[in-house]
PDB file of C-alpha atoms in Angstrom:
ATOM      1  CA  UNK A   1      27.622  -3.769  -3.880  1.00 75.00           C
ATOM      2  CA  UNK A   2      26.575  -1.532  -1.090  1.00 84.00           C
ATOM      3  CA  UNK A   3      23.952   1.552  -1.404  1.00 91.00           C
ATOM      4  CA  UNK A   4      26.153   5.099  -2.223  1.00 93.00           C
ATOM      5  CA  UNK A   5      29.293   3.721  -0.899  1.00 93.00           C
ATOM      6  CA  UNK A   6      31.483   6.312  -2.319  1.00 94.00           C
ATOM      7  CA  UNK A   7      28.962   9.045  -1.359  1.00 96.00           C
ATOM      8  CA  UNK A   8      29.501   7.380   2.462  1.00 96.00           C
ATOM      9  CA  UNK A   9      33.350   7.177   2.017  1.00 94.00           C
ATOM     10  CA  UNK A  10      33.463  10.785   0.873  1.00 95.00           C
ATOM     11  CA  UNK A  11      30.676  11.927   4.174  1.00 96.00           C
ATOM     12  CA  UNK A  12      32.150  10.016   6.616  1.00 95.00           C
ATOM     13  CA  UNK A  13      35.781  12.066   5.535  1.00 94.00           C
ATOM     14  CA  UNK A  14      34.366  15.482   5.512  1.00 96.00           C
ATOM     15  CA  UNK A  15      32.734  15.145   8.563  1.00 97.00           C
ATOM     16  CA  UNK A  16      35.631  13.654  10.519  1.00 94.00           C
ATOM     17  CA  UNK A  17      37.739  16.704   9.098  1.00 95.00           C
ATOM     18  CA  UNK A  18      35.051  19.113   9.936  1.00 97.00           C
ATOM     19  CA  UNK A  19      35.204  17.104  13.694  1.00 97.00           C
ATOM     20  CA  UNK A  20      38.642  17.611  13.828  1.00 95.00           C
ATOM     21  CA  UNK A  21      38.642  21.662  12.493  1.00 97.00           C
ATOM     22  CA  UNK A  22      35.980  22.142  15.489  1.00 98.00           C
ATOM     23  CA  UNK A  23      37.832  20.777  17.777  1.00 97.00           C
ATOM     24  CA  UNK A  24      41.506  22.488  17.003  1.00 95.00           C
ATOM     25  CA  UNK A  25      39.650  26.130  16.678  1.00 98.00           C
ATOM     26  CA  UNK A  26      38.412  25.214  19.743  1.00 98.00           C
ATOM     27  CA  UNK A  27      41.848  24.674  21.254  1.00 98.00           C
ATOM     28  CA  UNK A  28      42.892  28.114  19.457  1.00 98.00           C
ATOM     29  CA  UNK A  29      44.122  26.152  16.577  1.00 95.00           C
ATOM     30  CA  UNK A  30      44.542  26.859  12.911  1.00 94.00           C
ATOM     31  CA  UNK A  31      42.692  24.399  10.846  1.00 95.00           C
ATOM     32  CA  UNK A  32      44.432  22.037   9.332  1.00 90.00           C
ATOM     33  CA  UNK A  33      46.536  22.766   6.117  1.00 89.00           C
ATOM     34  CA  UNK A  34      44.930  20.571   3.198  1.00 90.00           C
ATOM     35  CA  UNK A  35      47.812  17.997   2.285  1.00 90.00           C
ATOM     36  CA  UNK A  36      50.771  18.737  -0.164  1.00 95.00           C
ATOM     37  CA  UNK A  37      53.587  16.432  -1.360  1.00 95.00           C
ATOM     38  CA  UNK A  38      56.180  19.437  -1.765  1.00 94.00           C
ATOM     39  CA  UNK A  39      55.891  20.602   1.003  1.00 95.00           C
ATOM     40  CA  UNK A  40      57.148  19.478   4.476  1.00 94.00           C
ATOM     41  CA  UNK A  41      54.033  18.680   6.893  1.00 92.00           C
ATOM     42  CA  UNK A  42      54.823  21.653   9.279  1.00 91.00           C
ATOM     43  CA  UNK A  43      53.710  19.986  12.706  1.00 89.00           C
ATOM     44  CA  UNK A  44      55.172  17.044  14.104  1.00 91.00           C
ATOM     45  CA  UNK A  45      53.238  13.934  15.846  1.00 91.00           C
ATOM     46  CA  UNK A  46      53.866  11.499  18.671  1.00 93.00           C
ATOM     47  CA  UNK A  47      51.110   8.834  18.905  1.00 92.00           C
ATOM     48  CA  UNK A  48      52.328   7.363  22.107  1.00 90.00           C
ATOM     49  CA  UNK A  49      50.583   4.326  21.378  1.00 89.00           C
ATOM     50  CA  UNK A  50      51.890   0.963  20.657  1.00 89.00           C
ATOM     51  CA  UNK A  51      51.483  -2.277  18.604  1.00 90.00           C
ATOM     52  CA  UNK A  52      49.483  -4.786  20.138  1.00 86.00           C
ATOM     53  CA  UNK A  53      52.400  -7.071  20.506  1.00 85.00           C
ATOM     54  CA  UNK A  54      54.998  -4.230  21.501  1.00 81.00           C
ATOM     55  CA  UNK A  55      56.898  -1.605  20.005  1.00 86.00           C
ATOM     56  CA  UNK A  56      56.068   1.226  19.479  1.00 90.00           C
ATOM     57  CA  UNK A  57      54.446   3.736  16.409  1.00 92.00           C
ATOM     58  CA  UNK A  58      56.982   5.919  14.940  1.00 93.00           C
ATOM     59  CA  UNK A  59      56.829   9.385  15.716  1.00 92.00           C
ATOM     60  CA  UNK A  60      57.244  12.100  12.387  1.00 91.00           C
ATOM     61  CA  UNK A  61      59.049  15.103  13.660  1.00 92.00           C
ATOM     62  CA  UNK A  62      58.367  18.711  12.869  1.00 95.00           C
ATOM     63  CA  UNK A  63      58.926  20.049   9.028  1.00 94.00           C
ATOM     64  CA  UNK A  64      58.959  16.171   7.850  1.00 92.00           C
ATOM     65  CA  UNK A  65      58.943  16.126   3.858  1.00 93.00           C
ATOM     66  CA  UNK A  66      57.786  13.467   1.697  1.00 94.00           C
ATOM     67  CA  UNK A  67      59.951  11.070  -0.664  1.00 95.00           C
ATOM     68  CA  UNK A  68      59.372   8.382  -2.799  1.00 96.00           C
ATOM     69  CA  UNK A  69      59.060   4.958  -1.267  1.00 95.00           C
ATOM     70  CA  UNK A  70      60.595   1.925  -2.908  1.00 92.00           C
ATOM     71  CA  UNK A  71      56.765   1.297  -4.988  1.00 92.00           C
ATOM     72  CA  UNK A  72      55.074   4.282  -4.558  1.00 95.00           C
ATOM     73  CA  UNK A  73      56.121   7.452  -6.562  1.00 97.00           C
ATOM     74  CA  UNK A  74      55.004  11.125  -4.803  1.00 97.00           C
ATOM     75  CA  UNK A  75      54.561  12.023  -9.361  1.00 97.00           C
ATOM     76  CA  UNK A  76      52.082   9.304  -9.079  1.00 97.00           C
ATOM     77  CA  UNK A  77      49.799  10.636  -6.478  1.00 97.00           C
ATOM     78  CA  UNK A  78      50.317  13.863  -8.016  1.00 97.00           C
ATOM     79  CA  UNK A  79      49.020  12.156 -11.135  1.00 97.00           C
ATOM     80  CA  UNK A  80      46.038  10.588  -9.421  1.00 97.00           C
ATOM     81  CA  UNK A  81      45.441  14.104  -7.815  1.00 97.00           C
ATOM     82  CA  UNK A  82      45.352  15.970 -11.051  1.00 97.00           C
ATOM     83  CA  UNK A  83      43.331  13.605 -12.605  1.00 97.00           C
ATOM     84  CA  UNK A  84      40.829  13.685 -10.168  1.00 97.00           C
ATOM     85  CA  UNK A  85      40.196  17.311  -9.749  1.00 97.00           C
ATOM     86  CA  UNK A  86      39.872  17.412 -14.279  1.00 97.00           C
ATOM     87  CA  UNK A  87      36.979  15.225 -13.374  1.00 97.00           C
ATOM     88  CA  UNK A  88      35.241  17.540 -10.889  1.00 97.00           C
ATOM     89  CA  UNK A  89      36.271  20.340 -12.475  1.00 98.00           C
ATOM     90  CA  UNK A  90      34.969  18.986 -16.228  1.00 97.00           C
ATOM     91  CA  UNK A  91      31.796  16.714 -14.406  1.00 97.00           C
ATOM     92  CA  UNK A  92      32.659  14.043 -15.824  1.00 97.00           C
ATOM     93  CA  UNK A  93      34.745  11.310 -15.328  1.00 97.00           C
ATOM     94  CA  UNK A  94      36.139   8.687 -17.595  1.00 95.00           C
ATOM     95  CA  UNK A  95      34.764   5.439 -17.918  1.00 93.00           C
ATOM     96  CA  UNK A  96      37.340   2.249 -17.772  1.00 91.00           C
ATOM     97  CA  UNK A  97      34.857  -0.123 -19.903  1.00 86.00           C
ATOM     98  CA  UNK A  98      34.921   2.225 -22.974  1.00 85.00           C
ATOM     99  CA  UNK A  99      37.734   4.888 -23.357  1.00 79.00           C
ATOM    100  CA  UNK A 100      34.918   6.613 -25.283  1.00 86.00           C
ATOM    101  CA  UNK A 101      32.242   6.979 -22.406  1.00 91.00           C
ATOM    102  CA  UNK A 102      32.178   9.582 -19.829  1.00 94.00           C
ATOM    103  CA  UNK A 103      30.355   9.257 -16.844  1.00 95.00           C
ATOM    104  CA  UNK A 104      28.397  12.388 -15.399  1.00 96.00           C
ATOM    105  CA  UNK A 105      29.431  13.718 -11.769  1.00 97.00           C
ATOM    106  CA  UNK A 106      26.915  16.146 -11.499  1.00 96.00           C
ATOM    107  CA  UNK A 107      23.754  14.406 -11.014  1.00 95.00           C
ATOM    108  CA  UNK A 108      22.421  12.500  -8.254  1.00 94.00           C
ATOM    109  CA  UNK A 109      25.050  10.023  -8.316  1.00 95.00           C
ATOM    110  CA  UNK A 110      27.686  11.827  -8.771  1.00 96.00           C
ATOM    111  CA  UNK A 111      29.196  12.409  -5.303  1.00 96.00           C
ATOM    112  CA  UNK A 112      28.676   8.609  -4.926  1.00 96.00           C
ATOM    113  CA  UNK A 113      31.117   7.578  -8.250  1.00 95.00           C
ATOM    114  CA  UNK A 114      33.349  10.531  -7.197  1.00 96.00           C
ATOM    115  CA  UNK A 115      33.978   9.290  -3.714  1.00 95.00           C
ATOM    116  CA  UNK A 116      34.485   5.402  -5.520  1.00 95.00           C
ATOM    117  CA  UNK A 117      36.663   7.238  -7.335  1.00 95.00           C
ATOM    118  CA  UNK A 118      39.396   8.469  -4.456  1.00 95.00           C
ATOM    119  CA  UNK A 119      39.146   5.191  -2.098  1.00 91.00           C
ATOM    120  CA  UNK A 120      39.515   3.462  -5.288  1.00 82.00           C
ATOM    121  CA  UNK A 121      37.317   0.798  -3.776  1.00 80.00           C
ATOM    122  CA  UNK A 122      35.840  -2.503  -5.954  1.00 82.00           C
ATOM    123  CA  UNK A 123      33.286  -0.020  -7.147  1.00 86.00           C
ATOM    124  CA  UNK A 124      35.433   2.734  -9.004  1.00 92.00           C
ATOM    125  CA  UNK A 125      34.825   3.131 -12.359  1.00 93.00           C
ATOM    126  CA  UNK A 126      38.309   3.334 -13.214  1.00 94.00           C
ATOM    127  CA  UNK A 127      40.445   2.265 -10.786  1.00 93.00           C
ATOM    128  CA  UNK A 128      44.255   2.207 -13.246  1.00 93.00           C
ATOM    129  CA  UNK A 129      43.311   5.677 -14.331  1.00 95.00           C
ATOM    130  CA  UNK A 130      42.200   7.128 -11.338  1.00 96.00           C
ATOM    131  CA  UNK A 131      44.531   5.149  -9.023  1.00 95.00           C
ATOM    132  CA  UNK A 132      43.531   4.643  -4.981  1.00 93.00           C
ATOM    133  CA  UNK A 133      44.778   8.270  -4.019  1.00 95.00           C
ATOM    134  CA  UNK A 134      42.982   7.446  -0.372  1.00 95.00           C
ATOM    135  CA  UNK A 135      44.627   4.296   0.290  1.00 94.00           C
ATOM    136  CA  UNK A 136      48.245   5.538  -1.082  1.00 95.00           C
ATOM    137  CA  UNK A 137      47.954   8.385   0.536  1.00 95.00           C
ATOM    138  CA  UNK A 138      47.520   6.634   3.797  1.00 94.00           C
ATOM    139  CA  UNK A 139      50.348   3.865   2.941  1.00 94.00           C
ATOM    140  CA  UNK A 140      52.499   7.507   2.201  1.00 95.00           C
ATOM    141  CA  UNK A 141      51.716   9.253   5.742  1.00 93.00           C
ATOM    142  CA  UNK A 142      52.404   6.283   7.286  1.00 93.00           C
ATOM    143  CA  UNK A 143      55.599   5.713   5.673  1.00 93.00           C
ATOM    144  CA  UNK A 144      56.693   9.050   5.881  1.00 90.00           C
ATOM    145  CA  UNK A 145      59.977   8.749   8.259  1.00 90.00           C
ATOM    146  CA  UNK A 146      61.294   5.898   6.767  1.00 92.00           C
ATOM    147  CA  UNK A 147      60.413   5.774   3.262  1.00 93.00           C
ATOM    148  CA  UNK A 148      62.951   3.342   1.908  1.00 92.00           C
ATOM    149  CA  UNK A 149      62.894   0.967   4.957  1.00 91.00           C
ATOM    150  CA  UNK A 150      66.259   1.549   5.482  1.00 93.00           C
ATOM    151  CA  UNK A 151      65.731   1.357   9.486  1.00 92.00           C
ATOM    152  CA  UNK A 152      63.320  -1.172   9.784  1.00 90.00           C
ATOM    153  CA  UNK A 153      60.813   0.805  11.471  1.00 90.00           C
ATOM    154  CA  UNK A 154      57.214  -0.156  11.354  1.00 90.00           C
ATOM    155  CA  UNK A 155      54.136   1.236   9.711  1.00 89.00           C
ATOM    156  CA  UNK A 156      53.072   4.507  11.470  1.00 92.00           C
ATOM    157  CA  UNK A 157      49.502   4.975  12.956  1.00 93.00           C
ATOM    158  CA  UNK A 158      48.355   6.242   9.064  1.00 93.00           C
ATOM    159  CA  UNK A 159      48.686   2.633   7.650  1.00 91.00           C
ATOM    160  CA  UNK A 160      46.416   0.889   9.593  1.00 89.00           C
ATOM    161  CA  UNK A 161      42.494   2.005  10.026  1.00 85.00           C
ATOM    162  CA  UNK A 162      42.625   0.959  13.842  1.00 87.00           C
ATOM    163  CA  UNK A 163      44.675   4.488  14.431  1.00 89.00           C
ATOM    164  CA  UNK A 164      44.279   6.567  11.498  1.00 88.00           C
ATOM    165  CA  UNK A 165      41.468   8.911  12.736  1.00 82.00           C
TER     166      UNK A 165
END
């Protein structure tokens, strides 16, 4: 088990966003528009990069919406999501070992079980509850212009960790 891996997982996020809002205002840029899976994602992006064996990453166009891919449910996210923010918002979260036991967020370990808690990693304490909103979230993005497979394309740059900063 490594030292405040979750606490890591969730600095290592907030400062790449914080990076990336620097960077865009920078450039004249809005910052960017926190996630939402009714809505379309308003600006469109071209990787122009490819596999390492050919072919290249798909592209999502502008005002791409989400839809439910053949094993992953948008209601289930949502469902992760809500769950997670009743924990922060209640500072506590719910223990998988005994349906009875809550487990404080707001002490010093807190930010540590609350970032387990969204990768969803081996050391979440409650990972069927809480689900892996992270790592679906990624699989998701990635999926996003071809949810159902139905054209064969490949993963986009989301799914893998090589290309998803």
């Amino acid at each position: 088990i490594k030292d405040r891996k979750g606490e890591l997982f969730w600095y290592m996020h907030h400062q790449l966003i914080s990076r990336f809002n620097a960077e865009r205002l920078s450039n004249d840029l809005n910052v960017v528009e926190p996630l939402d899976w009714n809505k379309p994602i308003v600006e469109g992006f071209y990787p122009q990069t490819t596999y390492r064996k050919g072919g290249e990453f798909p592209a999502r166009p502008d005002n791409f919406e989400f839809h439910d891919l053949k094993d992953l449910r948008i209601a289930d996210l949502e469902a992760y999501e809500e769950r997670i923010r009743e924990a922060i918002s209640s500072g506590v979260a719910l223990d998988a070992h005994d349906p009875n036991h809550f487990v404080c967020l707001n002490d010093t370990k807190g930010i540590d079980i609350l970032g387990s808690i969204i990768e969803a990693s081996y050391s979440s304490i409650n990972p069927h509850y809480y689900g892996s909103l992270h790592n679906l979230a990624h699989i998701m993005l990635g999926r996003v212009v071809d949810p159902l497979g139905k054209f064969g394309m490949p993963p986009g740059v989301m799914e893998h960790f090589e290309t998803a900063t």
